[in-house]
């Protein structure tokens, strides 16, 4: 079937690659497995039927005129689970697959990890055509997969090559196409379609294969689970625990909030055209020096987080530490900014962070280089062309094959000076990159990705766990965290497919936290996804209401008068401390951090190394289920939820976490105690046993009523030397701030 009317080239050499029971006739051929059937027509059309649901997926393979027909195969592989379109011909041939069609009446939804975050649905009565490059040099997808849903049945589409170009299309149906659909499928005769979605897959530059895996009833969750297995088969599924064998500090990322120190020094090049991107009221103007917190200021913050707020782990990323400031004079970064204290102060900070058990790293970049850097050889650029896209002014793009020597030189010196235990290679995984056009060292995307892997492995050996902006699936075997992985507003495909391999930080939540409605929803999405929060303790634009004079320091978070800071929104209850632990704190954002940390850190530590089994998006609520038995439910529309959905009724923006060793709630009822006003409590086993059999439990009280009940199988309890009775398996406590309960 060819809904789009594309003329197909006769594929006389189309091969059925699975030796199963097959039939052939003048109308084509078909083969099947236990999971699917595959029907192939002589003109290149093929139909995959999911045996579990009966749903059919139509596609069409078009071969260029210069293609060798015998080089194109459509077969069933992976123990009968996957249809593979494969090309074994020459690199100058670009086979094209158009298909995976679904209409507005099919309940169609296509999901992947793209910048838009949410899935692509098909609305009725579309006019015109909406097309976009979905994957490739200019594409938005971070993963090499698409989860397609049609009539409640899911299909996984996957590939493994940067030269697979994918274009999505949404458009209205013509009368002819509508009639063809109705003639082919009785469903459309009673459910009249008006719009259609499809994808075009181009196997460019020697890209070899596409895979189509029906996964039965479901949606993107089931597709992501199927893709997880494919990543394992490809050898790309490398867990954080495996990465910690080479970089032991990787283990410290679990339960660590992300403190991005923006920026110790900001001095945009006088010719910079993009300084306004982060101008924040004119602080970052071209040629203007703005000084953020010094290295010693951040050292004080480290001690504050450790000693006053009790943060066991923190991940600190330094930006603007370079001699000329943020994104200036790359790759000539040393010595560190003298205005921030220089090398001696930076060494003190690194030692303080490591002594606290924290990870600390530099934000660095070897994708771009600047003419003002005297050690950079323009012959190492991909071309002689200069762009002007960031703070540093005119810039080169460094050839991926040539950047390693600059990185190794710098990071080896940084290791000797500061002994950092993590690192950040900015924009290294923000895309597949570009081909090197320099005739002296040309390279293609595949070679460049190999060079990126060599770069991150080298830096990891010299420092510790390495992260990057945004992230691409190519990097999950080597990187330890991605910043701005694109699933804030959409499904957590990364967590579903490879959660144990990566920490995910949503950097731009720092802009959402101070906003009413948006801030609390950002916190709750983090909890639903099992992520850690990001705090811009060195920022000068989201949280501070000040304008620093030229050449004067605007200071650190600790130095700010609370009246000069954007307040915590009233609906973001993590900023509350009435009757709770944070009542003695003077900074509102300290209260917010402490409460959120006490919820997110134990949840992340408990679940960072286990699979996310399921994720459900309900009307106004989200639920995630992890392999250790932890279940998280959050309400995100500001509407109370009754007890029918959760174990306890939730107030507006409420949540509950129930796991074997950790529980937390902002709810109106818990373990039989009803609250007139919902409190914030967390309960954590300290000895690794399930809560009901644990002999040591820590109780944290954030705000609200201070009464809470623990369920336990043990008979006797002691809190701060006072003996308490367990009645019918319940221990009733009054906890104004926190308590450690001993049971036996």
XYZ file of C-alpha atoms in Angstrom:
744
model
C 0.000 0.000 0.000
C 1.383 3.392 -0.949
C -0.757 6.131 0.605
C 1.574 8.904 -0.459
C 1.632 7.908 -4.086
C 5.437 7.543 -4.245
C 6.311 5.394 -7.263
C 8.172 2.324 -6.138
C 11.120 0.843 -7.966
C 10.651 -2.833 -8.747
C 12.762 -4.800 -6.264
C 13.134 -8.073 -8.042
C 15.999 -8.974 -5.765
C 14.148 -8.360 -2.488
C 15.270 -11.134 -0.176
C 13.302 -12.786 2.577
C 16.090 -13.414 5.035
C 14.498 -15.757 7.542
C 14.170 -19.443 6.770
C 10.721 -19.837 8.283
C 7.468 -21.078 6.950
C 6.795 -18.761 4.015
C 4.383 -18.521 1.149
C 4.777 -16.806 -2.163
C 2.387 -15.849 -4.902
C 2.180 -13.428 -7.750
C 1.003 -10.810 -5.276
C 4.195 -11.011 -3.219
C 5.435 -13.100 -0.328
C 4.979 -13.427 3.397
C 6.846 -14.918 6.315
C 6.076 -14.987 10.001
C 7.403 -15.723 13.450
C 5.734 -16.240 16.814
C 5.524 -12.468 17.248
C 4.809 -10.964 13.842
C 4.044 -11.550 10.208
C 5.730 -9.779 7.307
C 4.034 -9.372 3.935
C 6.112 -8.023 1.033
C 4.756 -6.863 -2.292
C 6.788 -6.795 -5.526
C 6.685 -2.989 -5.740
C 8.538 -2.517 -2.457
C 5.632 -2.139 -0.060
C 5.731 -4.227 3.097
C 3.322 -4.683 5.982
C 4.245 -5.737 9.521
C 1.440 -7.239 11.596
C 1.807 -7.431 15.363
C 0.355 -10.831 16.242
C -0.359 -9.786 19.835
C -2.717 -6.966 18.768
C -3.501 -7.554 15.079
C -2.409 -3.975 14.262
C -0.710 -3.535 10.885
C 2.120 -1.103 10.081
C 2.526 -0.160 6.403
C 5.800 1.008 4.857
C 7.392 1.266 1.439
C 10.997 0.662 0.437
C 12.296 2.673 -2.512
C 15.639 1.890 -4.111
C 17.516 4.375 -6.310
C 18.025 3.497 -9.951
C 21.707 2.687 -9.348
C 20.966 0.237 -6.536
C 21.906 -3.422 -6.734
C 18.580 -5.174 -5.999
C 20.349 -8.079 -4.337
C 21.903 -5.684 -1.818
C 18.520 -4.808 -0.300
C 16.949 -7.235 2.153
C 13.873 -7.266 4.327
C 14.045 -10.027 6.907
C 12.973 -11.133 10.370
C 15.738 -11.219 12.994
C 16.334 -11.219 16.755
C 14.574 -14.507 17.409
C 11.611 -13.476 15.320
C 10.942 -10.199 17.153
C 12.247 -7.621 14.651
C 11.881 -6.807 10.970
C 15.173 -5.529 9.553
C 15.582 -3.492 6.373
C 19.218 -3.880 5.399
C 21.428 -2.390 2.714
C 24.694 -4.095 1.788
C 25.427 -2.011 -1.295
C 27.830 0.831 -2.018
C 27.951 4.034 0.029
C 26.726 6.230 -2.822
C 23.316 4.533 -2.776
C 20.603 5.936 -0.514
C 17.677 3.556 -0.033
C 14.577 5.224 1.347
C 11.852 3.787 3.556
C 8.635 5.756 3.876
C 6.016 4.613 6.263
C 4.905 3.639 9.739
C 1.737 5.465 8.765
C -0.908 6.240 11.352
C -3.925 8.543 11.250
C -5.883 10.771 13.594
C -8.458 8.041 14.252
C -5.726 5.549 15.167
C -4.850 7.453 18.359
C -1.415 7.870 16.806
C 1.515 9.060 18.914
C 5.223 9.145 18.051
C 7.709 9.693 20.900
C 11.449 10.037 21.224
C 13.905 12.159 23.228
C 13.775 15.424 21.308
C 14.033 19.050 22.399
C 10.299 19.516 22.236
C 10.034 16.941 24.973
C 6.527 15.661 24.324
C 5.313 13.227 21.682
C 3.956 14.019 18.232
C 0.262 13.263 17.942
C -1.965 13.449 14.860
C -4.826 15.909 15.010
C -7.907 15.836 12.785
C -8.436 17.873 9.626
C -4.866 19.039 9.176
C -4.315 21.436 6.314
C -1.059 21.666 4.433
C 2.066 19.687 5.239
C 4.288 19.978 8.297
C 7.741 18.452 7.845
C 10.897 18.577 9.960
C 14.232 16.810 10.058
C 13.877 14.476 12.975
C 17.318 12.911 13.092
C 20.571 13.665 11.307
C 22.904 16.659 11.159
C 20.119 19.135 11.889
C 17.750 16.778 13.656
C 16.503 17.098 17.202
C 16.375 13.484 18.394
C 18.800 12.496 21.161
C 18.123 8.769 20.780
C 18.234 6.394 17.840
C 14.690 5.216 18.291
C 11.068 6.183 17.809
C 8.203 4.790 19.839
C 5.109 4.654 17.644
C 1.593 3.974 18.912
C -1.374 2.993 16.774
C -4.723 1.771 18.159
C -3.107 0.973 21.504
C -0.346 -1.094 19.893
C 3.320 -0.062 20.108
C 6.097 -0.301 17.533
C 9.777 0.382 18.172
C 11.702 1.865 15.233
C 15.468 1.884 15.747
C 18.761 2.438 13.929
C 22.449 2.761 14.806
C 24.224 5.174 12.502
C 24.627 8.981 12.389
C 23.927 8.897 8.655
C 20.360 7.748 9.010
C 18.353 10.844 8.125
C 14.763 10.926 9.296
C 12.070 13.369 8.261
C 8.681 13.396 9.940
C 5.554 14.517 8.118
C 2.094 15.553 9.286
C -0.575 16.434 6.757
C -4.183 16.126 5.729
C -5.407 13.219 3.619
C -6.550 13.642 0.051
C -9.824 12.063 -1.026
C -7.904 9.453 -3.040
C -5.730 8.487 -0.088
C -8.728 8.317 2.217
C -10.514 6.002 -0.211
C -7.417 3.771 -0.432
C -7.237 3.486 3.342
C -10.927 2.607 3.592
C -10.589 -0.028 0.893
C -7.622 -1.630 2.644
C -8.866 -1.633 6.235
C -12.436 -2.031 7.491
C -11.535 -0.014 10.592
C -11.315 3.137 8.458
C -14.747 2.535 6.966
C -16.310 3.067 10.400
C -13.668 5.476 11.724
C -13.078 7.968 8.951
C -9.508 9.388 8.924
C -8.734 12.977 7.927
C -5.001 13.368 8.743
C -1.935 11.170 8.555
C 1.583 11.032 10.003
C 4.554 9.225 8.558
C 8.333 9.136 8.565
C 10.895 9.030 5.785
C 14.097 7.132 6.588
C 17.120 7.723 4.329
C 20.081 5.348 4.659
C 22.817 7.786 3.649
C 26.573 7.396 3.274
C 26.648 3.659 3.877
C 24.131 3.482 6.724
C 23.101 -0.150 6.721
C 19.885 -0.924 8.536
C 16.570 0.005 10.071
C 14.781 -2.140 12.609
C 11.032 -2.384 13.293
C 10.035 -4.236 16.476
C 6.334 -4.689 17.318
C 5.984 -4.861 21.102
C 2.272 -5.584 21.554
C -0.217 -3.530 23.509
C 1.242 -0.385 25.042
C 2.978 2.849 24.185
C 6.398 4.471 24.573
C 7.044 2.622 27.852
C 6.941 -0.798 26.192
C 8.947 0.517 23.221
C 11.623 1.941 25.547
C 11.816 -1.397 27.357
C 12.392 -3.140 24.025
C 15.031 -0.581 23.119
C 16.775 -1.170 26.423
C 17.390 -4.752 25.333
C 18.765 -3.553 21.987
C 21.210 -1.235 23.790
C 22.363 -4.195 25.864
C 22.886 -6.253 22.707
C 24.893 -3.412 21.136
C 27.203 -3.231 24.160
C 26.203 0.350 24.861
C 24.454 -0.354 28.165
C 27.263 0.399 30.635
C 25.993 1.077 34.137
C 27.164 3.697 36.607
C 28.451 0.913 38.814
C 30.575 -0.391 35.951
C 31.849 3.135 35.230
C 32.777 3.599 38.885
C 35.385 0.840 38.584
C 37.547 3.184 36.510
C 36.270 6.431 38.025
C 35.374 5.711 41.686
C 33.856 9.174 42.241
C 31.037 8.119 39.891
C 29.438 6.448 42.914
C 29.146 9.878 44.574
C 26.782 11.177 41.876
C 23.888 9.165 43.268
C 21.904 11.388 45.603
C 23.966 14.469 44.709
C 22.206 17.724 43.749
C 23.836 19.614 40.889
C 25.353 22.963 41.911
C 26.355 24.782 38.751
C 28.567 27.705 39.718
C 27.738 30.289 37.099
C 30.076 32.126 36.773
C 33.268 32.997 38.607
C 34.298 35.377 35.856
C 32.338 36.595 32.857
C 34.111 38.810 30.343
C 32.475 38.510 26.903
C 34.686 39.311 23.951
C 34.122 42.876 22.683
C 33.035 41.420 19.324
C 30.691 38.807 20.788
C 27.274 38.822 19.122
C 25.623 36.425 21.556
C 26.360 37.917 24.967
C 22.744 39.033 25.218
C 21.753 35.358 25.373
C 22.529 35.364 29.088
C 22.568 39.115 29.599
C 20.174 39.237 32.555
C 19.658 42.938 32.610
C 22.940 43.873 31.014
C 25.388 42.144 33.344
C 26.986 40.132 30.557
C 27.514 42.853 27.981
C 30.352 42.561 25.425
C 33.604 43.855 26.900
C 32.140 44.108 30.395
C 33.803 42.279 33.287
C 31.413 40.742 35.801
C 32.725 38.797 38.772
C 30.799 36.025 40.440
C 31.617 34.211 43.655
C 35.294 33.654 44.266
C 36.779 30.208 44.762
C 36.946 30.891 48.514
C 33.280 31.991 48.447
C 32.373 28.612 46.987
C 34.536 26.910 49.608
C 32.353 28.570 52.257
C 29.276 27.303 50.423
C 30.684 23.767 50.488
C 31.080 23.943 54.256
C 27.578 25.443 54.552
C 26.032 22.575 52.582
C 27.951 19.966 54.554
C 27.880 21.343 58.095
C 24.696 23.421 58.243
C 22.365 21.712 55.774
C 23.715 18.186 56.177
C 24.112 17.355 52.486
C 25.981 14.074 52.270
C 26.729 14.405 48.563
C 26.861 17.342 46.151
C 28.046 17.620 42.547
C 29.758 20.981 41.959
C 30.442 22.260 38.452
C 32.666 25.311 38.051
C 32.070 27.671 35.112
C 33.945 30.871 34.351
C 37.048 29.529 36.115
C 39.305 30.045 33.097
C 41.911 32.784 33.012
C 39.843 35.009 30.712
C 36.504 33.854 32.069
C 33.577 31.868 30.768
C 34.104 30.521 27.234
C 36.992 32.841 26.454
C 40.342 32.075 24.873
C 39.695 28.325 24.556
C 41.715 26.106 24.693
C 44.168 28.368 26.614
C 42.404 28.077 29.962
C 45.183 28.181 32.561
C 46.031 29.671 34.962
C 42.616 29.993 36.607
C 40.939 33.393 36.845
C 43.018 35.616 39.155
C 39.918 37.647 40.003
C 38.373 34.493 41.507
C 41.473 33.805 43.612
C 43.766 32.033 41.167
C 45.290 28.588 41.370
C 45.958 28.540 45.110
C 42.360 29.372 45.999
C 41.063 26.867 43.440
C 43.248 24.166 44.991
C 41.782 24.984 48.417
C 38.266 24.717 47.023
C 38.934 21.382 45.346
C 40.400 19.987 48.560
C 37.419 21.233 50.599
C 34.939 19.654 48.192
C 36.735 16.315 48.095
C 37.153 16.265 51.881
C 33.388 16.790 52.175
C 32.793 13.719 50.009
C 31.601 15.835 47.077
C 32.443 15.733 43.378
C 33.875 18.872 41.789
C 34.705 19.472 38.144
C 35.452 22.108 35.531
C 33.094 23.150 32.739
C 35.348 22.963 29.667
C 34.919 22.898 25.894
C 37.029 21.449 23.095
C 34.481 21.775 20.322
C 35.215 25.476 19.832
C 38.491 27.410 19.828
C 39.268 31.117 19.597
C 41.847 33.037 17.584
C 42.942 34.840 20.763
C 44.214 31.481 22.093
C 47.894 31.611 21.153
C 48.447 27.841 21.373
C 45.597 26.871 19.048
C 46.695 26.057 15.521
C 44.022 27.115 12.978
C 45.168 24.137 10.895
C 43.362 21.977 13.477
C 39.975 23.525 12.650
C 37.374 21.860 10.426
C 37.627 24.881 8.120
C 39.031 28.410 8.010
C 35.583 29.866 8.556
C 34.933 31.749 11.787
C 31.566 31.759 13.517
C 30.441 34.186 16.212
C 28.049 32.251 18.355
C 29.063 32.687 21.961
C 30.821 34.772 24.606
C 34.295 34.345 23.167
C 33.631 36.204 19.939
C 34.845 34.854 16.573
C 35.557 31.152 16.893
C 36.751 28.063 15.059
C 35.234 24.608 15.246
C 37.993 22.229 16.241
C 38.344 19.002 14.282
C 37.352 16.095 16.551
C 40.438 14.225 15.380
C 42.698 17.070 16.588
C 41.129 18.196 19.875
C 42.491 15.407 22.062
C 45.993 16.887 22.243
C 44.640 20.150 23.674
C 42.404 18.357 26.154
C 45.138 16.007 27.335
C 47.581 18.897 27.816
C 45.075 20.929 29.821
C 43.544 18.171 31.896
C 46.904 16.677 32.838
C 47.951 20.099 34.174
C 44.589 20.536 35.920
C 45.001 17.146 37.549
C 48.415 18.115 38.952
C 47.148 21.461 40.208
C 43.690 20.669 41.563
C 43.034 16.900 41.658
C 39.467 17.346 40.437
C 37.333 14.207 40.671
C 34.909 14.946 37.816
C 34.791 16.925 34.552
C 32.330 18.451 32.084
C 32.895 18.491 28.313
C 30.368 21.086 27.238
C 28.399 20.546 23.980
C 30.466 17.420 23.248
C 27.263 15.381 23.227
C 24.905 18.174 22.161
C 24.672 16.607 18.691
C 26.404 14.301 16.255
C 28.616 17.221 15.217
C 29.829 18.077 11.760
C 32.177 16.492 9.274
C 35.677 17.882 9.073
C 36.097 19.655 5.742
C 39.787 20.375 6.194
C 41.572 18.612 3.311
C 44.573 17.882 5.534
C 42.545 15.748 7.961
C 39.021 15.114 6.660
C 36.742 12.959 8.766
C 33.169 11.748 8.689
C 30.629 11.547 11.503
C 31.472 7.954 12.389
C 35.139 8.802 12.822
C 34.195 11.864 14.841
C 32.040 9.866 17.227
C 34.947 7.482 17.789
C 37.149 10.501 18.532
C 34.583 11.800 21.031
C 34.661 8.468 22.831
C 38.465 8.550 22.993
C 38.307 12.100 24.349
C 35.882 11.324 27.180
C 37.741 8.158 28.152
C 41.013 10.068 28.355
C 39.503 12.824 30.482
C 37.764 10.261 32.711
C 41.051 8.484 33.414
C 42.616 11.806 34.432
C 39.766 13.108 36.588
C 36.612 11.110 37.224
C 33.044 10.874 35.932
C 32.473 13.055 32.868
C 29.298 14.808 31.764
C 28.103 16.799 28.791
C 25.394 19.193 27.760
C 22.131 17.694 26.470
C 23.512 14.271 25.601
C 23.274 11.799 22.758
C 22.663 8.111 23.054
C 26.127 7.530 21.538
C 27.597 8.766 24.828
C 25.846 6.591 27.389
C 28.614 3.990 27.485
C 31.209 6.580 28.497
C 29.593 9.671 30.041
C 28.239 9.555 33.596
C 25.697 12.368 33.406
C 23.836 14.483 30.890
C 22.804 18.059 31.536
C 19.503 19.082 29.938
C 18.545 15.670 28.665
C 15.342 16.648 26.851
C 12.524 15.083 28.819
C 11.449 17.825 31.222
C 7.975 18.123 29.711
C 7.864 14.735 28.062
C 8.251 11.035 28.767
C 11.469 9.979 30.553
C 12.712 7.735 27.752
C 16.274 7.911 29.035
C 15.262 6.654 32.460
C 13.101 3.926 30.946
C 15.787 2.708 28.534
C 19.078 3.225 30.390
C 18.475 4.716 33.832
C 21.252 2.712 35.510
C 23.800 4.128 33.057
C 23.349 7.838 33.656
C 22.444 10.679 35.972
C 20.148 13.252 34.360
C 20.092 16.926 35.388
C 17.551 19.448 34.124
C 19.668 22.611 34.119
C 16.893 24.984 33.127
C 14.755 23.997 36.073
C 16.820 26.711 37.766
C 14.771 29.189 35.745
C 11.509 27.450 36.662
C 11.915 27.084 40.424
C 11.213 30.773 41.245
C 8.046 30.832 39.093
C 4.645 30.179 40.647
C 3.092 26.953 39.368
C 5.992 26.128 37.108
C 8.478 25.824 39.975
C 6.576 23.275 42.036
C 5.772 21.255 38.911
C 9.487 21.169 38.070
C 10.238 19.766 41.533
C 7.502 17.156 41.241
C 8.624 16.026 37.784
C 12.126 15.532 39.186
C 10.653 13.380 41.934
C 8.554 11.388 39.466
C 11.639 10.791 37.308
C 13.876 10.025 40.305
C 16.251 12.884 39.468
C 18.241 15.359 41.563
C 17.627 19.091 41.580
C 19.864 21.740 40.029
C 20.740 24.840 42.026
C 22.406 27.860 40.352
C 24.295 29.020 43.432
C 26.645 31.108 41.334
C 24.089 32.591 38.990
C 23.438 36.269 38.421
C 20.216 36.157 36.481
C 17.605 33.752 37.822
C 17.774 34.256 41.564
C 19.363 37.636 42.257
C 17.622 40.976 41.949
C 20.880 42.921 41.764
C 22.927 44.610 39.092
C 26.621 44.493 39.809
C 28.725 47.491 38.801
C 31.527 46.956 36.315
C 34.583 45.286 37.855
C 32.793 44.661 41.142
C 31.903 41.283 42.537
C 28.244 40.453 42.932
C 29.177 37.894 45.548
C 28.016 34.420 46.404
C 24.713 32.952 47.378
C 25.711 33.108 51.050
C 26.404 36.841 50.865
C 23.018 37.859 49.508
C 20.416 39.590 51.610
C 17.250 37.483 51.191
C 15.414 40.620 50.127
C 17.723 40.813 47.107
C 16.745 37.325 46.011
C 13.685 36.163 44.149
C 11.398 34.616 46.796
C 10.352 30.986 46.824
C 6.824 30.995 45.319
C 4.052 30.511 47.857
C 2.791 27.372 46.096
C 6.243 25.749 46.146
C 5.835 24.170 49.566
C 9.425 22.933 49.655
C 10.167 26.477 50.826
C 8.018 25.980 53.971
C 9.531 25.342 57.375
C 6.699 26.003 59.850
C 7.179 23.610 62.746
C 9.851 21.674 60.849
C 13.580 21.157 60.401
C 14.244 24.435 58.602
C 12.555 26.742 61.140
C 15.982 27.955 62.286
C 17.239 28.757 58.800
C 17.316 32.380 57.637
C 17.574 31.911 53.873
C 14.327 30.813 52.160
C 16.191 28.959 49.428
C 18.137 27.052 52.094
C 14.796 25.771 53.389
C 13.715 24.859 49.865
C 16.991 23.049 49.159
C 16.938 21.132 52.419
C 13.368 19.886 52.033
C 13.855 18.903 48.394
C 17.187 17.246 49.158
C 15.625 15.104 51.893
C 13.102 13.781 49.367
C 15.156 13.525 46.182
C 18.534 12.339 47.511
C 17.340 9.129 49.207
C 14.994 8.400 46.297
C 17.811 8.802 43.785
C 20.232 6.739 45.857
C 17.688 3.937 46.207
C 16.691 3.860 42.526
C 19.698 5.084 40.509
C 20.931 1.535 39.993
C 17.621 -0.176 39.244
C 15.389 -0.226 36.213
C 12.403 2.087 35.873
C 9.768 -0.509 35.095
C 6.808 1.702 34.295
C 5.760 5.319 33.922
C 2.146 6.428 33.742
C 0.830 9.849 32.773
C -2.654 10.305 34.203
C -4.978 13.318 34.167
C -2.989 15.655 36.399
C -0.706 13.038 37.903
C 2.438 11.025 37.141
C 3.480 7.640 38.495
C 6.769 5.781 38.186
C 7.560 2.254 39.345
C 11.100 0.975 39.893
C 12.487 -2.545 39.954
C 13.272 -2.419 43.685
C 9.559 -1.965 44.434
C 9.621 1.821 44.863
C 6.474 3.541 43.583
C 6.203 7.317 43.175
C 3.003 9.283 42.546
C 2.883 13.080 42.134
C 0.010 15.489 41.411
C 1.012 18.230 38.963
C -2.165 20.150 38.103
C -2.851 21.605 41.513
C -5.946 19.447 42.061
C -6.336 17.106 45.069
C -6.318 13.348 44.425
C -8.528 10.962 46.359
C -7.386 7.758 48.018
C -8.698 5.625 45.138
C -5.557 6.437 43.132
C -2.991 6.389 45.934
C -2.673 4.792 49.337
C -3.511 8.179 50.843
C -5.354 11.257 49.580
C -3.024 13.897 48.160
C -3.525 17.658 48.371
C -2.867 19.960 45.432
C 0.711 19.271 44.252
C 1.000 16.432 46.741
C 3.157 13.332 46.346
C 3.910 10.005 47.918
C 6.898 7.681 47.681
C 6.580 4.103 48.912
C 9.649 1.926 48.683
C 11.106 -0.964 50.631
C 13.705 1.224 52.400
C 12.449 4.778 51.839
C 9.090 6.517 52.114
C 8.174 10.179 51.795
C 4.924 12.055 51.538
C 3.094 15.338 51.348
C -0.310 13.796 51.901
C -3.463 14.136 53.967
C -3.185 10.653 55.454
C -0.351 8.225 56.188
C -0.317 4.917 58.030
C -3.724 5.635 59.528
C -2.982 9.198 60.667
C -5.260 11.817 59.117
C -3.998 15.370 58.815
C -6.069 18.537 58.603
C -3.092 20.013 56.750
C -0.628 17.889 54.779
C 2.874 17.726 56.332
C 6.183 16.793 54.690
C 7.862 13.686 56.122
C 10.530 11.237 54.984
C 11.300 7.834 56.540
C 14.532 6.048 55.664
C 16.085 2.785 56.736
C 19.699 3.332 57.801
C 20.780 -0.302 57.953
C 19.758 -1.474 54.485
C 16.842 -3.545 55.746
C 13.251 -2.934 54.650
C 11.574 -0.286 56.781
C 9.272 -2.765 58.521
C 12.245 -4.811 59.763
C 14.869 -2.057 60.009
C 16.592 -1.533 63.335
C 17.604 2.063 62.533
C 15.244 4.525 60.873
C 15.730 8.243 60.307
C 12.617 10.427 60.299
C 12.783 13.902 58.748
C 10.020 16.458 59.257
C 9.930 19.373 56.820
C 6.834 21.271 57.940
C 3.269 20.945 59.141
C 1.883 18.627 61.847
C 4.683 16.752 63.611
C 2.906 13.453 64.339
C 3.790 10.410 62.242
C 3.338 6.637 62.496
C 5.927 4.007 61.547
C 4.924 0.457 60.730
C 7.337 -2.098 62.136
C 7.552 -5.809 62.916
C 9.821 -5.143 65.884
C 8.527 -4.765 69.429
C 10.598 -2.082 71.164
C 11.836 1.362 70.137
C 14.155 4.036 71.505
C 14.368 7.672 70.391
C 17.045 9.892 71.949
C 17.281 7.554 74.941
C 13.516 7.480 75.507
C 11.797 4.107 75.282
C 8.573 3.962 73.267
C 5.947 1.282 72.812
C 5.028 -0.389 69.551
C 1.286 -1.073 69.490
C -0.181 -3.466 66.911
C 2.857 -3.013 64.657
C 2.670 0.780 64.796
C 5.026 3.268 66.418
C 3.562 6.734 66.930
C 6.113 9.556 67.032
C 6.193 13.297 67.491
C 9.084 14.649 65.392
C 9.520 18.439 65.350
C 12.731 18.313 63.218
C 14.314 14.878 62.827
C 14.777 11.723 64.826
C 16.739 8.505 64.635
C 14.713 5.559 65.849
C 16.386 2.413 67.208
C 14.264 -0.740 67.177
C 14.732 -4.268 68.418
